Amino acid sequence: MDAMRLDKLLSNMGYGSRSEIKKMINRGSVSIDRKVIRNPSFKVNPIESIVNFEGKQVFYRKFTYLMLNKPAGIVSSTDSKDTNVIDILDEKYKHINLSPAGRLDKDTEGLIILTNDGLMAHNILSPKKKNEKKYYVEIDGSISPDQMEMLENGMILKDGEKCLPSRIEILESDEILCKLNLYIIEGKYHQVKRMFAALGRKVNYLKRISIGKIVLDDNLATGEYRELSEIELKNLPVSKD
Ligand code: URA
């Protein structure tokens, strides 16, 4: 890889906005190969040199990948006036062009992957990759065997759109409440709610649990997020198209 400006490297990696980083470099917070560098435009090759920021080594990553447990009441679309998934991140993640790879409705909770790696976002979303998404769903009352069969066999939505077959796992069911996991491959607009609406049922609670091999971390409360681990990164779909 080519050498790049020190301030650009650090802002790309989410250490702050370009202007904040310039100030910190001027103040002497950054060293390269143990030598303090106060020039923000200094060219560095982060693979060949050891860069330290406030005493901690910077491990170079070209892109950032976050796993967020989206709370209800926040939109995933970043072009909306409502508070969105980027607004709730730390300042250091707000300036690195993160976007959600896939959307969730305002009232849906759960897993959203945020990244500035456009190709990876494309791979996560591409139906060709057949990334199964797991949703936890709550509806009023039980589901009949006929309704289960319709969900599993590839149903026709109210507007005539056809869904691919899905898988369903009933967790708890009685005449008052049904809790279930639904696994779908596509990501049609409001797909889960529309599938249940086609059965005359309303989804009362919806949470995305996983996308492909990436599973929402149980330790993340709603509104919390963390960077993907090395193992999770290896499990992201690889681009071959
Ligand atoms: N299906 C829906 O209906 N809503 C979501 O947010 C995600 C999947």
Short mmCIF file of C-alpha atoms and ligand atoms in Angstrom, two decimals, residues 104-105 108 135 190-193 206, ligand 1:
data_model
loop_
_atom_site.label_atom_id
_atom_site.label_comp_id
_atom_site.label_asym_id
_atom_site.label_seq_id
_atom_site.Cartn_x
_atom_site.Cartn_y
_atom_site.Cartn_z
CA LEU A 104 -34.80 -1.98 9.49
CA ASP A 105 -38.13 -0.22 10.10
CA THR A 108 -37.82 -2.79 14.51
CA TYR A 135 -35.92 -12.41 12.77
CA HIS A 190 -41.32 -4.49 5.21
CA GLN A 191 -41.06 -8.15 4.23
CA VAL A 192 -41.75 -9.82 7.57
CA LYS A 193 -44.70 -7.58 8.40
CA LEU A 206 -39.76 -7.57 15.48
N1 URA B 1 -39.22 -6.94 7.74
C1 URA B 1 -40.01 -5.96 8.19
O1 URA B 1 -41.22 -5.99 8.01
N2 URA B 1 -39.44 -4.94 8.86
C2 URA B 1 -38.14 -4.86 9.12
O2 URA B 1 -37.69 -3.91 9.75
C3 URA B 1 -37.31 -5.89 8.64
C4 URA B 1 -37.87 -6.92 7.96
#
